[in-house]
Coordinates of C-alpha atoms in Angstrom, one line a residue:
P19 CA 17.7 35.5 -5.1
V20 CA 14.6 33.5 -4.5
S21 CA 13.9 31.2 -7.4
G22 CA 10.8 32.1 -9.4
S23 CA 10.4 35.5 -7.7
L24 CA 11.6 37.4 -10.7
Y25 CA 11.8 36.2 -14.3
G26 CA 11.9 37.4 -17.9
P27 CA 13.4 36.9 -21.3
R28 CA 17.2 36.2 -21.3
V29 CA 17.8 37.3 -24.9
L30 CA 16.8 40.5 -26.8
T31 CA 17.5 41.4 -30.4
G32 CA 16.9 44.8 -32.0
E33 CA 18.1 46.8 -35.0
V34 CA 19.9 50.1 -35.2
G35 CA 17.4 52.9 -35.0
G36 CA 14.7 50.6 -33.8
S37 CA 13.4 49.8 -30.4
I38 CA 13.1 46.9 -27.9
T39 CA 10.6 46.2 -25.1
H40 CA 11.6 44.0 -22.2
R41 CA 9.1 42.7 -19.6
C42 CA 10.1 41.5 -16.2
F43 CA 7.6 39.4 -14.2
Y44 CA 7.6 39.1 -10.4
S45 CA 5.6 37.3 -7.7
I46 CA 2.7 39.5 -6.4
T47 CA 3.7 40.0 -2.8
P48 CA 3.4 43.3 -0.7
A49 CA 7.2 43.6 -0.7
N50 CA 7.6 43.2 -4.5
R51 CA 4.7 45.5 -5.3
N52 CA 6.0 48.4 -3.3
D53 CA 9.8 48.0 -3.8
R54 CA 12.0 49.8 -6.3
K55 CA 12.2 48.5 -9.9
Y56 CA 15.2 49.2 -12.0
W57 CA 17.1 48.5 -15.3
C58 CA 20.9 48.6 -15.3
K59 CA 23.8 47.8 -17.7
I60 CA 26.7 45.7 -16.6
A61 CA 30.1 47.3 -17.2
K62 CA 33.3 45.5 -17.9
N63 CA 34.3 45.8 -14.2
G64 CA 31.1 43.8 -13.2
I65 CA 29.2 46.7 -11.7
C66 CA 25.7 47.2 -13.0
Y67 CA 25.0 51.0 -13.5
T68 CA 21.4 52.0 -13.2
I69 CA 19.8 53.4 -16.4
I70 CA 16.3 53.9 -15.1
S71 CA 14.3 53.1 -12.0
S72 CA 10.7 53.5 -10.7
T73 CA 12.0 56.3 -8.3
D74 CA 12.0 58.7 -11.3
Y75 CA 15.7 58.3 -11.9
T76 CA 17.1 58.2 -15.5
T77 CA 20.7 58.4 -16.5
E78 CA 21.7 61.3 -18.8
E79 CA 22.9 59.1 -21.7
Y80 CA 19.4 57.5 -22.1
E81 CA 17.4 60.6 -21.3
G82 CA 14.3 60.8 -23.6
R83 CA 14.6 57.3 -25.2
V84 CA 14.0 54.9 -22.2
S85 CA 10.9 54.4 -20.1
L86 CA 9.8 52.1 -17.3
Q87 CA 6.2 51.2 -16.5
D88 CA 5.2 49.2 -13.4
V89 CA 1.9 47.4 -13.1
P90 CA 1.8 45.9 -9.5
Q91 CA -1.6 44.3 -9.9
N92 CA -0.2 42.1 -12.7
G93 CA 3.2 41.6 -11.2
T94 CA 4.9 43.1 -14.3
F95 CA 7.1 46.0 -15.2
T96 CA 8.1 46.9 -18.7
V97 CA 11.3 48.7 -20.0
T98 CA 11.2 50.2 -23.5
V99 CA 14.3 51.5 -25.3
T100 CA 14.0 53.5 -28.6
G101 CA 16.6 54.9 -31.0
L102 CA 18.9 51.9 -30.6
K103 CA 22.6 52.3 -31.2
S104 CA 25.3 49.8 -31.8
S105 CA 26.8 50.8 -28.4
D106 CA 23.6 49.7 -26.7
A107 CA 24.5 46.1 -27.2
G108 CA 25.6 44.3 -24.0
R109 CA 24.4 42.6 -20.8
Y110 CA 21.6 44.1 -18.7
R111 CA 19.6 43.4 -15.6
C112 CA 16.0 44.1 -14.6
G113 CA 15.6 43.9 -10.9
I114 CA 13.7 44.7 -7.7
G115 CA 15.4 46.3 -4.6
P116 CA 17.2 49.3 -3.3
N117 CA 20.3 48.4 -5.2
S118 CA 21.5 46.1 -8.0
G119 CA 22.2 43.3 -5.4
G120 CA 18.5 42.4 -4.9
L121 CA 16.3 40.2 -7.1
Y122 CA 17.3 40.5 -10.7
V123 CA 17.3 38.7 -14.1
S124 CA 20.2 39.1 -16.5
L125 CA 19.8 39.3 -20.3
N126 CA 21.8 39.9 -23.5
L127 CA 20.9 42.6 -25.9
T128 CA 22.1 42.3 -29.5
V129 CA 21.8 45.3 -31.9
L130 CA 22.0 44.4 -35.6
A131 CA 21.9 46.4 -38.8
D132 CA 18.9 44.4 -39.9
A133 CA 17.4 42.3 -37.2
G134 CA 14.2 41.4 -39.1
V135 CA 10.9 40.8 -37.3
S136 CA 11.3 39.5 -33.8
R137 CA 8.8 37.0 -32.4
P138 CA 6.7 38.6 -29.5
L139 CA 7.1 37.1 -26.1
Q140 CA 4.3 34.7 -25.3
V141 CA 2.7 35.3 -21.9
I142 CA 0.4 32.6 -20.4
Q143 CA -1.7 33.2 -17.3
G144 CA -3.4 30.4 -15.3
E145 CA -5.3 30.0 -12.1
L146 CA -4.0 28.1 -9.1
H147 CA -5.2 24.4 -9.4
G148 CA -6.3 25.2 -13.0
S149 CA -4.8 24.3 -16.4
V150 CA -3.1 26.1 -19.3
T151 CA -2.5 25.5 -23.0
V152 CA 0.8 26.6 -24.6
L153 CA 1.0 26.7 -28.4
C154 CA 4.6 26.0 -29.5
P155 CA 6.1 27.3 -32.7
S156 CA 5.8 25.6 -36.1
G157 CA 9.4 25.6 -37.2
D158 CA 10.0 21.9 -38.0
T159 CA 7.7 20.6 -40.7
Q160 CA 9.8 17.5 -41.3
G161 CA 8.8 15.9 -38.0
G162 CA 12.2 14.4 -37.3
G163 CA 13.1 16.4 -34.2
K164 CA 12.2 15.8 -30.5
R165 CA 9.7 18.2 -29.0
F166 CA 10.6 19.6 -25.6
W167 CA 9.5 21.9 -22.7
C168 CA 12.1 23.2 -20.3
K169 CA 12.3 25.9 -17.6
V170 CA 15.0 28.6 -18.0
G171 CA 17.3 29.0 -15.0
R172 CA 20.4 31.2 -14.3
T173 CA 22.7 29.1 -16.4
N174 CA 20.7 26.5 -18.4
C175 CA 17.2 25.3 -19.3
A176 CA 16.1 22.4 -17.1
L177 CA 14.2 19.7 -19.1
I178 CA 10.7 19.1 -17.8
A179 CA 9.2 16.9 -20.5
D180 CA 9.8 15.8 -24.1
S181 CA 8.2 13.7 -26.8
D182 CA 10.4 10.7 -26.1
G183 CA 8.5 10.1 -22.8
F184 CA 10.6 11.8 -20.3
V185 CA 8.6 13.6 -17.5
G186 CA 10.1 15.3 -14.5
R187 CA 9.1 13.9 -11.1
R188 CA 7.1 17.0 -10.1
Y189 CA 5.1 16.9 -13.3
L190 CA 4.0 13.2 -13.3
G191 CA 0.3 13.0 -14.3
R192 CA -0.1 16.6 -15.1
I193 CA 1.8 17.5 -18.3
V194 CA 1.3 16.4 -21.9
I195 CA 3.1 17.2 -25.1
T196 CA 0.6 16.8 -28.0
P197 CA 1.5 15.2 -31.3
R198 CA 2.8 17.6 -34.0
E199 CA 0.2 19.1 -36.3
S200 CA 0.5 19.4 -40.1
S201 CA 2.0 22.9 -39.7
G202 CA 4.7 21.5 -37.4
A203 CA 3.2 23.2 -34.3
F204 CA 2.3 21.4 -31.1
K205 CA 0.8 22.1 -27.7
V206 CA 2.0 21.7 -24.1
L207 CA -0.9 21.1 -21.7
I208 CA -0.3 21.6 -17.9
N209 CA -2.9 21.2 -15.2
D210 CA -3.2 21.2 -11.4
L211 CA -1.1 24.3 -11.4
I212 CA 0.9 25.3 -8.3
R213 CA 2.6 28.6 -7.4
E214 CA 6.1 27.3 -8.2
D215 CA 5.1 26.7 -11.8
S216 CA 5.4 30.4 -12.5
G217 CA 8.5 31.3 -14.5
L218 CA 10.2 31.5 -17.8
Y219 CA 10.1 28.5 -20.1
R220 CA 11.2 27.5 -23.6
C221 CA 9.3 25.1 -25.9
G222 CA 10.5 24.0 -29.2
T223 CA 11.9 21.2 -31.4
E224 CA 15.4 19.8 -31.6
R225 CA 16.8 19.6 -35.1
L226 CA 19.0 16.9 -36.3
N227 CA 21.8 19.4 -36.9
G228 CA 21.7 20.3 -33.2
R229 CA 20.1 23.7 -33.5
D230 CA 16.8 24.1 -31.7
I231 CA 13.8 25.9 -33.0
S232 CA 12.3 27.4 -29.8
E233 CA 10.7 30.4 -28.2
E234 CA 10.4 31.7 -24.7
V235 CA 7.2 31.6 -22.8
V236 CA 6.3 33.3 -19.5
L237 CA 3.9 31.4 -17.3
Q238 CA 2.1 33.3 -14.5
V239 CA 0.1 31.4 -11.9
T240 CA -2.3 33.6 -9.9
T241 CA -2.0 33.2 -6.2
A242 CA -5.8 33.7 -5.7
S243 CA -8.0 31.2 -7.5
A244 CA -11.8 30.8 -7.8
L245 CA -11.3 27.1 -8.5
P246 CA -11.8 24.8 -5.5
R247 CA -9.3 22.0 -4.9
R248 CA -11.2 18.8 -5.7
P249 CA -10.3 15.2 -4.9
K250 CA -8.2 13.6 -7.7
S251 CA -7.8 10.1 -6.4
F252 CA -10.4 7.4 -6.4
S253 CA -10.3 3.7 -5.4
G254 CA -12.1 0.6 -6.7
T255 CA -12.0 -3.2 -6.5
V256 CA -11.3 -5.6 -9.3
G257 CA -14.5 -6.6 -11.0
G258 CA -16.4 -3.6 -9.4
S259 CA -17.1 -0.2 -10.8
L260 CA -16.5 3.5 -9.8
S261 CA -17.6 6.9 -11.0
F262 CA -16.1 10.4 -10.8
E263 CA -16.9 13.9 -11.9
C264 CA -15.0 15.9 -14.4
H265 CA -15.0 19.6 -14.1
F266 CA -14.7 22.5 -16.7
D267 CA -15.5 26.2 -16.8
P268 CA -19.3 26.6 -17.0
K269 CA -18.9 30.1 -18.5
R270 CA -17.3 28.8 -21.6
S271 CA -18.6 26.7 -24.5
Y272 CA -16.7 23.6 -25.6
E273 CA -16.8 21.7 -28.8
K274 CA -15.9 18.3 -27.3
K275 CA -15.4 16.7 -23.9
Y276 CA -13.2 13.7 -23.5
L277 CA -11.4 11.2 -21.3
C278 CA -7.8 10.0 -22.0
R279 CA -5.3 7.8 -20.3
W280 CA -2.1 9.6 -19.2
E281 CA 1.1 7.7 -20.0
E282 CA 4.7 9.1 -20.1
G283 CA 3.8 12.6 -21.2
S284 CA 1.1 11.6 -23.7
C285 CA -2.6 11.0 -23.3
P286 CA -4.3 8.5 -25.8
L287 CA -8.0 9.1 -26.2
L288 CA -10.4 6.7 -24.5
L289 CA -13.8 8.2 -25.2
D290 CA -15.4 11.5 -26.2
T291 CA -18.8 13.2 -26.7
D292 CA -18.5 12.5 -30.5
G293 CA -19.1 8.8 -29.8
F294 CA -15.6 7.5 -29.9
V295 CA -14.7 4.6 -27.4
H296 CA -11.4 2.9 -27.3
E297 CA -11.6 -0.8 -28.2
S298 CA -10.2 -2.0 -24.8
Y299 CA -12.9 0.0 -22.9
R300 CA -15.9 -0.8 -25.0
G301 CA -18.8 -1.9 -22.8
R302 CA -17.0 -0.8 -19.6
V303 CA -17.0 3.0 -19.8
R304 CA -19.6 5.7 -20.4
M305 CA -19.9 9.4 -20.0
G306 CA -22.9 10.9 -18.2
S307 CA -24.7 14.1 -19.1
S308 CA -23.3 17.4 -18.0
G309 CA -24.7 19.1 -14.8
P310 CA -26.6 22.1 -15.9
G311 CA -24.7 25.2 -15.0
R312 CA -22.3 23.2 -12.7
G313 CA -19.5 22.7 -15.2
T314 CA -19.4 18.9 -14.6
Y315 CA -19.9 15.6 -16.4
T316 CA -19.7 12.1 -15.0
V317 CA -17.6 9.2 -16.1
V318 CA -18.5 5.6 -15.0
L319 CA -15.9 2.9 -15.4
G320 CA -17.1 -0.7 -14.7
Q321 CA -15.6 -4.3 -14.7
L322 CA -12.4 -2.9 -13.2
R323 CA -9.2 -4.6 -14.0
Q324 CA -5.8 -4.4 -12.3
E325 CA -4.3 -2.6 -15.3
D326 CA -6.9 0.2 -15.1
A327 CA -4.9 1.7 -12.2
G328 CA -3.1 4.9 -13.1
W329 CA -3.6 8.5 -14.3
F330 CA -6.6 9.6 -16.4
W331 CA -7.3 13.1 -17.8
C332 CA -10.7 14.8 -18.1
G333 CA -10.6 17.3 -20.9
A334 CA -12.7 19.8 -22.8
T335 CA -11.6 21.6 -26.0
S336 CA -12.5 25.2 -27.1
G337 CA -10.6 26.2 -30.2
H338 CA -6.9 25.8 -29.5
T339 CA -7.5 26.0 -25.8
E340 CA -8.1 22.9 -23.7
H341 CA -9.2 22.7 -20.1
T342 CA -7.8 19.5 -18.4
S343 CA -7.8 18.0 -14.9
P344 CA -6.0 14.8 -13.7
V345 CA -7.7 11.8 -11.9
K346 CA -5.8 9.0 -10.4
L347 CA -7.4 5.6 -10.1
R348 CA -6.4 2.9 -7.6
V349 CA -7.7 -0.7 -8.2
H350 CA -7.4 -3.2 -5.3
K351 CA -7.7 -7.0 -5.6
E352 CA -9.8 -7.4 -2.5
I353 CA -11.0 -5.7 0.7
C354 CA -9.0 -6.9 3.7
T355 CA -10.1 -7.3 7.3
S356 CA -8.2 -7.1 10.5
Q357 CA -10.3 -9.5 12.6
D358 CA -8.7 -12.5 14.3
P359 CA -11.4 -15.2 14.8
E360 CA -9.2 -17.3 17.1
T361 CA -9.0 -14.8 19.9
T362 CA -11.8 -15.2 22.5
I363 CA -12.8 -14.0 25.9
P364 CA -14.7 -15.8 28.7
V365 CA -18.4 -15.0 29.1
K366 CA -20.5 -15.6 32.3
A367 CA -23.6 -17.6 32.1
T368 CA -26.2 -16.7 34.7
S369 CA -28.7 -19.6 34.1
S370 CA -28.9 -22.2 36.9
S371 CA -30.2 -25.0 34.7
P372 CA -27.9 -28.0 34.0
A373 CA -28.3 -27.4 30.3
A374 CA -26.8 -24.0 30.5
S375 CA -23.8 -25.3 32.4
S376 CA -22.8 -27.7 29.7
T377 CA -22.4 -25.1 26.9
A378 CA -19.5 -22.6 26.7
T379 CA -20.3 -19.2 25.3
Q380 CA -17.6 -17.6 23.2
R381 CA -17.3 -14.1 21.6
S382 CA -14.7 -13.1 19.0
I383 CA -12.6 -10.0 19.6
T384 CA -9.7 -8.3 18.0
G385 CA -6.4 -7.8 19.8
P386 CA -5.1 -9.2 23.1
M387 CA -7.1 -8.6 26.3
D388 CA -6.6 -9.1 30.1
V389 CA -9.7 -10.6 31.7
M390 CA -10.3 -11.1 35.4
G391 CA -13.5 -12.2 37.1
T392 CA -14.9 -13.6 40.3
V393 CA -17.0 -16.7 40.2
T394 CA -19.9 -16.9 42.7
Q395 CA -22.5 -19.6 43.4
S396 CA -25.1 -20.4 40.8
T397 CA -22.8 -19.2 38.1
T398 CA -21.0 -21.1 35.4
V399 CA -18.0 -19.9 33.5
A400 CA -16.7 -21.0 30.1
I401 CA -13.0 -20.2 29.5
A402 CA -12.0 -20.5 25.9
T403 CA -8.3 -20.3 25.1
K404 CA -6.5 -20.1 21.8
G405 CA -5.9 -23.5 20.3
T406 CA -8.4 -25.3 22.7
S407 CA -11.3 -27.1 20.9
T408 CA -13.5 -27.9 23.9
P409 CA -13.9 -26.2 27.3
P410 CA -12.9 -27.9 30.5
P411 CA -15.6 -30.0 32.4
I412 CA -18.0 -27.8 34.4
A413 CA -19.7 -29.1 37.6
P414 CA -23.5 -28.8 37.9
P415 CA -24.7 -25.5 39.5
D416 CA -25.5 -25.2 43.2
T417 CA -23.0 -27.9 44.2
F418 CA -19.9 -25.9 44.8
G419 CA -18.7 -22.4 45.6
T420 CA -15.5 -20.4 45.9
S421 CA -14.4 -17.8 48.3
P422 CA -14.4 -14.2 47.2
G423 CA -10.6 -14.3 47.1
E424 CA -10.3 -16.7 44.2
T425 CA -10.0 -15.4 40.7
Y426 CA -9.7 -16.8 37.2
H427 CA -7.0 -15.1 35.2
Q428 CA -6.6 -15.3 31.4
S429 CA -4.1 -12.9 29.8
S430 CA -1.9 -12.8 26.8
S431 CA 0.3 -10.1 28.4
G432 CA 0.7 -7.9 31.5
G433 CA 0.3 -10.6 34.2
S434 CA 2.0 -8.3 36.7
R435 CA -1.1 -6.1 36.6
L436 CA -3.0 -8.6 39.0
L437 CA -0.4 -8.4 41.8
P438 CA -2.0 -5.3 43.5
V439 CA -5.3 -7.3 43.6
V440 CA -4.0 -10.8 44.5
L441 CA -1.6 -9.8 47.3
P442 CA -4.2 -8.1 49.6
A443 CA -6.6 -11.1 49.0
L444 CA -3.9 -13.6 50.1
A445 CA -3.1 -11.6 53.2
L446 CA -6.8 -11.6 54.1
L447 CA -7.0 -15.3 53.6
L448 CA -4.0 -15.9 55.9
C449 CA -5.6 -13.8 58.7
M450 CA -8.8 -15.7 58.3
A451 CA -7.0 -19.1 58.5
I452 CA -5.1 -18.1 61.6
T453 CA -8.4 -16.9 63.3
V454 CA -10.3 -20.1 62.4
L455 CA -7.4 -22.4 63.7
T456 CA -7.2 -20.4 66.9
L457 CA -11.0 -20.7 67.6
A458 CA -10.9 -24.4 66.7
K459 CA -8.1 -25.0 69.2
I460 CA -9.9 -23.2 72.0
K461 CA -13.1 -25.2 71.4
L462 CA -11.3 -28.5 71.3
Q463 CA -9.4 -27.7 74.5
K464 CA -12.7 -27.0 76.3
E465 CA -14.3 -30.2 75.0
T466 CA -11.4 -32.5 76.0
G467 CA -10.4 -30.7 79.1
G468 CA -7.0 -29.9 77.9
E469 CA -5.9 -33.5 77.8
R470 CA -4.7 -33.4 74.2
S471 CA -1.6 -31.5 73.1
T472 CA -1.5 -28.6 70.8
T473 CA -0.2 -30.8 68.0
G474 CA -3.0 -33.4 68.5
N475 CA -5.6 -30.6 68.4
L476 CA -4.2 -29.3 65.2
E477 CA -4.1 -32.8 63.6
A478 CA -7.7 -33.3 64.7
A479 CA -8.8 -30.0 63.2
T480 CA -7.0 -30.9 60.0
G481 CA -8.6 -34.4 59.9
Q482 CA -12.1 -32.9 60.3
A483 CA -11.4 -30.4 57.5
G484 CA -10.7 -33.1 54.9
P485 CA -7.9 -35.1 53.3
S486 CA -4.4 -33.9 52.7
P487 CA -3.7 -31.1 50.2
L488 CA -2.0 -33.4 47.8
K489 CA -4.8 -35.9 47.8
E490 CA -7.3 -33.1 47.5
Q491 CA -5.5 -31.7 44.5
T492 CA -5.5 -35.1 42.8
M493 CA -9.1 -35.7 43.4
E494 CA -10.0 -32.2 42.3
E495 CA -8.4 -32.7 39.0
T496 CA -9.8 -36.2 38.3
P497 CA -13.2 -36.5 40.0
S498 CA -15.1 -39.8 39.8
P499 CA -18.6 -39.6 38.6
E500 CA -19.6 -42.2 41.2
K501 CA -18.7 -40.0 44.1
G502 CA -20.7 -37.1 45.6
Q503 CA -19.3 -33.7 46.0
E504 CA -19.5 -31.2 48.8
C505 CA -17.8 -28.0 49.8
K506 CA -16.4 -27.3 53.2
T507 CA -15.0 -24.0 54.2
G508 CA -12.1 -24.9 56.4
C509 CA -8.9 -22.8 56.9
G510 CA -10.5 -19.8 55.3
K511 CA -10.9 -21.1 51.8
C512 CA -13.0 -23.5 49.8
R513 CA -11.8 -27.1 49.8
W514 CA -13.2 -30.0 47.8
V515 CA -14.1 -33.1 49.8
F516 CA -15.1 -36.3 48.0
S517 CA -16.8 -39.2 49.7
E518 CA -18.3 -42.4 48.5
T519 CA -22.0 -42.3 48.0
G520 CA -24.0 -43.9 50.9
K521 CA -21.0 -44.0 53.3

């Protein structure tokens, strides 16, 4: 059987010649509404023989003294037995389905000579996302026993909350057991209701002698609700403030509205509309006026502290009924940022003035980037790398240039992405170099009449182009301010040639 689909009292007591009424509650689904309802008695052989069902069947032994009434819109069917006999005592089932193997609830019926007055079953109905108030019996006026609320299962009653501070995980922040009143009675408040909360419960007090004073309570949660699901979590920063709206039923009148701090199944009062303010919150919390016809009031909490984080309850009382809703506050020490000020990318400067060339422009970004650009004449470039305090020296504009094949590469990852771009450029440079050397060779042969050898021609061409590559590299890295600079495009790429001024 599906848990929570069918529930009802597990114990019935009647007296000889009297009557009992047993109500079974089921989830309102199309299958449950239209399916067969039945009441049967379990024999010694374990078989449950049907006594009455919603298909107009009634066993002969109970003819005229048993009835079954089904109310599908409420998810309830009721069985009434009159003229009780001692032989009626035993185990029974109320169930739904074509046979006794469907959904069912078992119960014990006791028939006494004088049963006294039995307590009627308490039925509580609540809306989805709403709240309910359960009034528990006043049996213990001494105040020494532990108050509890548990959910009845097939074999036991699973504890949900008690007055010692225990709260089940699924009920954190949304259940409270109130202090005991002078009569010994107390209340159980549950809010933010969900469908799975429907079922049979027991609330009561544990006596020191081990015998509980309790009663069974049926809680029904409607699947359709007019209450919207509102946010119940708010965030603030230490030293700051935040405000949130509390909601209540605008159709009802309430004697008092309040705010309390939820802790381990209890909720100490912080402030209310009667003027009470808890000492630790004086000057930091206030309650705004209610919204006319909206069913809301505003709470403002300032000078936030780290210990303010946790669950709070908005509440409104009307007689013995209370409407409550939970609010969870999160308080952060500071607001963090994910920016990394040390990561920079190069930026092109288009100004041709010498002043522009002496300043490197930087821009902060977040995250690694791959940057590739082509430097042309009359353009200065500032390359800023992580951990570099000053940019490298930059030559004055209009005094140098580069071939379109040269690139400046700065990357924190993914260097292999440039291969498809660099390889074709290198191939083009190689072809250009071969072409230039061939033309130079032909020209020199014509001028000298073919007297020089191929090797000599090549050396002459190389000598005219400039110094050796090793020397060029050294001079390029450490240029002297006393020397002039010029660019010659030999061998298909830009080469730096330095000569002494005036020579």
